[in-house]
GROMACS .gro file of C-alpha atoms in nm:
model
   68
    1LEU     CA    1  -1.742  -0.695   0.024
    2ALA     CA    2  -1.381  -0.759   0.099
    3ASP     CA    3  -1.458  -0.924   0.432
    4MET     CA    4  -1.707  -1.156   0.266
    5LEU     CA    5  -1.443  -1.267  -0.010
    6MET     CA    6  -1.134  -1.216   0.158
    7ASP     CA    7  -1.083  -1.593   0.253
    8HIS     CA    8  -1.200  -1.700  -0.075
    9PRO     CA    9  -0.981  -2.012  -0.204
   10HIS     CA   10  -0.959  -1.879  -0.579
   11ASP     CA   11  -0.633  -1.687  -0.666
   12LEU     CA   12  -0.794  -1.467  -0.896
   13MET     CA   13  -1.069  -1.363  -0.659
   14GLN     CA   14  -0.786  -1.294  -0.397
   15LYS     CA   15  -0.603  -1.077  -0.656
   16ALA     CA   16  -0.967  -0.895  -0.697
   17VAL     CA   17  -1.018  -0.840  -0.356
   18GLY     CA   18  -0.656  -0.675  -0.321
   19TRP     CA   19  -0.710  -0.456  -0.618
   20MET     CA   20  -1.037  -0.343  -0.479
   21LEU     CA   21  -0.882  -0.260  -0.124
   22ARG     CA   22  -0.613  -0.091  -0.308
   23GLU     CA   23  -0.841   0.143  -0.530
   24CYS     CA   24  -1.035   0.215  -0.212
   25GLY     CA   25  -0.732   0.336  -0.034
   26LYS     CA   26  -0.661   0.572  -0.339
   27ARG     CA   27  -1.023   0.704  -0.318
   28VAL     CA   28  -1.027   0.748   0.060
   29SER     CA   29  -0.686   0.776   0.223
   30GLU     CA   30  -0.389   0.550   0.258
   31GLU     CA   31  -0.426   0.586   0.636
   32GLU     CA   32  -0.772   0.445   0.629
   33LEU     CA   33  -0.665   0.137   0.423
   34ARG     CA   34  -0.385   0.082   0.667
   35THR     CA   35  -0.616   0.096   0.944
   36TYR     CA   36  -0.838  -0.177   0.758
   37ILE     CA   37  -0.547  -0.385   0.696
   38SER     CA   38  -0.419  -0.400   1.053
   39LEU     CA   39  -0.776  -0.472   1.171
   40ASN     CA   40  -0.799  -0.747   0.924
   41PHE     CA   41  -0.403  -0.842   0.889
   42ARG     CA   42  -0.442  -1.202   1.033
   43LYS     CA   43  -0.707  -1.321   0.815
   44MET     CA   44  -0.571  -1.158   0.486
   45LYS     CA   45  -0.403  -1.410   0.223
   46ARG     CA   46  -0.070  -1.310   0.115
   47THR     CA   47  -0.180  -1.221  -0.244
   48VAL     CA   48  -0.462  -1.010  -0.075
   49LEU     CA   49  -0.242  -0.811   0.113
   50ARG     CA   50   0.053  -0.776  -0.162
   51TYR     CA   51  -0.225  -0.615  -0.430
   52ALA     CA   52  -0.382  -0.388  -0.140
   53ILE     CA   53  -0.028  -0.249  -0.037
   54GLU     CA   54   0.109  -0.171  -0.390
   55ARG     CA   55   0.106   0.197  -0.343
   56PHE     CA   56   0.280   0.210  -0.025
   57SER     CA   57   0.647   0.290   0.009
   58PRO     CA   58   0.887   0.008  -0.025
   59GLU     CA   59   0.990   0.031   0.347
   60LYS     CA   60   0.601  -0.011   0.443
   61ARG     CA   61   0.546  -0.307   0.217
   62LYS     CA   62   0.866  -0.487   0.322
   63ARG     CA   63   0.767  -0.444   0.727
   64MET     CA   64   0.410  -0.549   0.652
   65LEU     CA   65   0.518  -0.866   0.434
   66GLN     CA   66   0.776  -0.950   0.693
   67ALA     CA   67   0.511  -0.937   0.958
   68ARG     CA   68   0.321  -1.213   0.783
   0.00000   0.00000   0.00000
């Protein structure tokens, strides 16, 4: 579902995809979420990424956002 909606033009849909990824990371593992993000990093909009990495440590968040 995230793959289908990741490039949706509407900001609220981007927030929803990021939220969904963050929640999946809680239920599965942060490592699996990081793997998914690294595989899809280039096509993720910044809003999706910011919501998805909210639970990461500040250092990890900063590093990922700077890489954008």
